[in-house]
Every structure is written in C-alpha cells, then in structure tokens.
PDB file of C-alpha atoms in Angstrom:
ATOM      1  CA  UNK A 976      18.362  -5.940 -30.108  1.00  0.00           C
ATOM      2  CA  UNK A 977      21.761  -6.635 -32.104  1.00  0.00           C
ATOM      3  CA  UNK A 978      24.154  -3.909 -32.721  1.00  0.00           C
ATOM      4  CA  UNK A 979      25.070  -3.242 -36.445  1.00  0.00           C
ATOM      5  CA  UNK A 980      28.923  -2.767 -37.012  1.00  0.00           C
ATOM      6  CA  UNK A 981      30.339  -0.994 -39.966  1.00  0.00           C
ATOM      7  CA  UNK A 982      33.385  -1.971 -41.663  1.00  0.00           C
ATOM      8  CA  UNK A 983      35.400   0.885 -43.223  1.00  0.00           C
ATOM      9  CA  UNK A 984      35.274   0.937 -47.176  1.00  0.00           C
ATOM     10  CA  UNK A 985      32.734  -1.639 -47.419  1.00  0.00           C
ATOM     11  CA  UNK A 986      29.771   0.593 -48.005  1.00  0.00           C
ATOM     12  CA  UNK A 987      29.273   3.778 -50.214  1.00  0.00           C
ATOM     13  CA  UNK A 988      29.126   7.722 -48.715  1.00  0.00           C
ATOM     14  CA  UNK A 989      26.024   6.886 -46.670  1.00  0.00           C
ATOM     15  CA  UNK A 990      24.403   3.621 -45.801  1.00  0.00           C
ATOM     16  CA  UNK A 991      21.245   3.100 -43.644  1.00  0.00           C
ATOM     17  CA  UNK A 992      21.623   0.148 -40.835  1.00  0.00           C
ATOM     18  CA  UNK A 993      18.443  -1.798 -40.863  1.00  0.00           C
ATOM     19  CA  UNK A 994      17.491  -2.887 -37.178  1.00  0.00           C
ATOM     20  CA  UNK A 995      16.883  -6.445 -37.080  1.00  0.00           C
ATOM     21  CA  UNK A 996      14.227  -6.452 -34.612  1.00  0.00           C
ATOM     22  CA  UNK A 997      11.763  -4.418 -36.655  1.00  0.00           C
ATOM     23  CA  UNK A 998      13.090  -3.689 -39.970  1.00  0.00           C
ATOM     24  CA  UNK A 999      13.391   0.082 -39.709  1.00  0.00           C
ATOM     25  CA  UNK A1000      16.075   2.359 -40.461  1.00  0.00           C
ATOM     26  CA  UNK A1001      18.294   2.430 -37.414  1.00  0.00           C
ATOM     27  CA  UNK A1002      21.323   4.560 -37.946  1.00  0.00           C
ATOM     28  CA  UNK A1003      22.775   7.049 -40.554  1.00  0.00           C
ATOM     29  CA  UNK A1004      26.516   6.297 -40.978  1.00  0.00           C
ATOM     30  CA  UNK A1005      29.037   8.602 -42.385  1.00  0.00           C
ATOM     31  CA  UNK A1006      32.089   7.226 -44.510  1.00  0.00           C
ATOM     32  CA  UNK A1007      35.047   8.894 -43.205  1.00  0.00           C
ATOM     33  CA  UNK A1008      37.308   8.061 -46.081  1.00  0.00           C
ATOM     34  CA  UNK A1009      35.485  10.773 -48.539  1.00  0.00           C
ATOM     35  CA  UNK A1010      35.926  13.672 -46.213  1.00  0.00           C
ATOM     36  CA  UNK A1011      38.900  15.848 -46.538  1.00  0.00           C
ATOM     37  CA  UNK A1012      41.572  15.080 -43.458  1.00  0.00           C
ATOM     38  CA  UNK A1013      40.639  18.485 -41.307  1.00  0.00           C
ATOM     39  CA  UNK A1014      37.065  17.388 -41.460  1.00  0.00           C
ATOM     40  CA  UNK A1015      37.881  13.837 -40.466  1.00  0.00           C
ATOM     41  CA  UNK A1016      39.535  15.386 -37.635  1.00  0.00           C
ATOM     42  CA  UNK A1017      36.543  17.642 -36.700  1.00  0.00           C
ATOM     43  CA  UNK A1018      34.220  14.664 -36.963  1.00  0.00           C
ATOM     44  CA  UNK A1019      36.071  12.602 -34.170  1.00  0.00           C
ATOM     45  CA  UNK A1020      34.605  12.837 -30.662  1.00  0.00           C
ATOM     46  CA  UNK A1021      37.673  14.283 -29.072  1.00  0.00           C
ATOM     47  CA  UNK A1022      37.584  17.295 -31.035  1.00  0.00           C
ATOM     48  CA  UNK A1023      34.681  18.866 -29.039  1.00  0.00           C
ATOM     49  CA  UNK A1024      37.120  18.592 -26.105  1.00  0.00           C
ATOM     50  CA  UNK A1025      40.398  20.023 -27.617  1.00  0.00           C
ATOM     51  CA  UNK A1026      40.139  23.464 -25.626  1.00  0.00           C
ATOM     52  CA  UNK A1027      39.403  21.465 -22.469  1.00  0.00           C
ATOM     53  CA  UNK A1028      42.414  19.009 -22.931  1.00  0.00           C
ATOM     54  CA  UNK A1029      44.799  21.637 -23.611  1.00  0.00           C
ATOM     55  CA  UNK A1030      43.965  23.839 -20.914  1.00  0.00           C
ATOM     56  CA  UNK A1031      43.882  21.050 -18.366  1.00  0.00           C
ATOM     57  CA  UNK A1032      47.544  20.100 -19.801  1.00  0.00           C
ATOM     58  CA  UNK A1033      48.805  23.298 -19.284  1.00  0.00           C
ATOM     59  CA  UNK A1034      47.121  23.837 -15.693  1.00  0.00           C
ATOM     60  CA  UNK A1035      47.905  20.191 -14.258  1.00  0.00           C
ATOM     61  CA  UNK A1036      50.700  18.718 -16.566  1.00  0.00           C
ATOM     62  CA  UNK A1037      49.459  15.471 -16.041  1.00  0.00           C
ATOM     63  CA  UNK A1038      45.871  14.394 -17.110  1.00  0.00           C
ATOM     64  CA  UNK A1039      44.042  11.101 -17.718  1.00  0.00           C
ATOM     65  CA  UNK A1040      41.839  10.789 -20.902  1.00  0.00           C
ATOM     66  CA  UNK A1041      39.365   8.164 -21.005  1.00  0.00           C
ATOM     67  CA  UNK A1042      37.142   7.469 -24.168  1.00  0.00           C
ATOM     68  CA  UNK A1043      35.887   4.835 -26.713  1.00  0.00           C
ATOM     69  CA  UNK A1044      37.811   3.089 -28.916  1.00  0.00           C
ATOM     70  CA  UNK A1045      38.309   5.136 -32.237  1.00  0.00           C
ATOM     71  CA  UNK A1046      37.518   8.513 -30.553  1.00  0.00           C
ATOM     72  CA  UNK A1047      41.031   9.860 -31.175  1.00  0.00           C
ATOM     73  CA  UNK A1048      42.736   9.869 -28.025  1.00  0.00           C
ATOM     74  CA  UNK A1049      45.905   8.323 -29.135  1.00  0.00           C
ATOM     75  CA  UNK A1050      46.324  10.520 -32.474  1.00  0.00           C
ATOM     76  CA  UNK A1051      44.623  13.676 -32.081  1.00  0.00           C
ATOM     77  CA  UNK A1052      45.914  14.602 -28.496  1.00  0.00           C
ATOM     78  CA  UNK A1053      49.622  14.268 -29.617  1.00  0.00           C
ATOM     79  CA  UNK A1054      48.510  16.628 -32.572  1.00  0.00           C
ATOM     80  CA  UNK A1055      47.060  18.959 -30.469  1.00  0.00           C
ATOM     81  CA  UNK A1056      49.981  19.414 -28.696  1.00  0.00           C
ATOM     82  CA  UNK A1057      52.510  19.464 -31.685  1.00  0.00           C
ATOM     83  CA  UNK A1058      49.946  22.292 -33.252  1.00  0.00           C
ATOM     84  CA  UNK A1059      50.193  24.109 -30.162  1.00  0.00           C
ATOM     85  CA  UNK A1060      53.881  24.186 -29.540  1.00  0.00           C
ATOM     86  CA  UNK A1061      54.496  21.291 -27.013  1.00  0.00           C
ATOM     87  CA  UNK A1062      57.746  19.880 -27.710  1.00  0.00           C
TER      88      UNK A1062
END
C-alpha cells in the first residue's frame, strides 16, 4: 500500500485521497489554511498535551518532547510558555 501525501494549498477544503490498492476512499484531509488561527492551533497534535507539558516544565524544568514532524513541538511549546508568563 502506498501512502498518499497532501501538499498544502494544492486541494480544496476537503479532499478524499484514493487508496491505490483498491480504489476506495482512504482518508479525508482537512485544509488548515481555511480555519481561523486559534482553530489551527487546536488541531495540532501537541494541543491535547498542553497542560501536561506546562505541568512537566513547572515540576522538572527540563523535559524532552518527541513527536512527528508538523505536530507543533517547535512552534506551539514556546507559544504556550509565553502565554503562561514564562520569560
């Protein structure tokens, strides 16, 4: 089975990617560029771990965050810190 990759701004709001093996719909992809910025941030995988990350930093001061490319590690964690008064 080949994976299908989505190129930003190359499709309309929703696109059905075809599974090359059997020709049936495999995945629905959301186009982030049409959503408001706050909604885009909430859709990133790291958002559901926001409280745990802030708690861990408060408790341990040094943590290692591992996640897939594009999950929001390098953009959202600094934003969470800034929003919560870390300088």
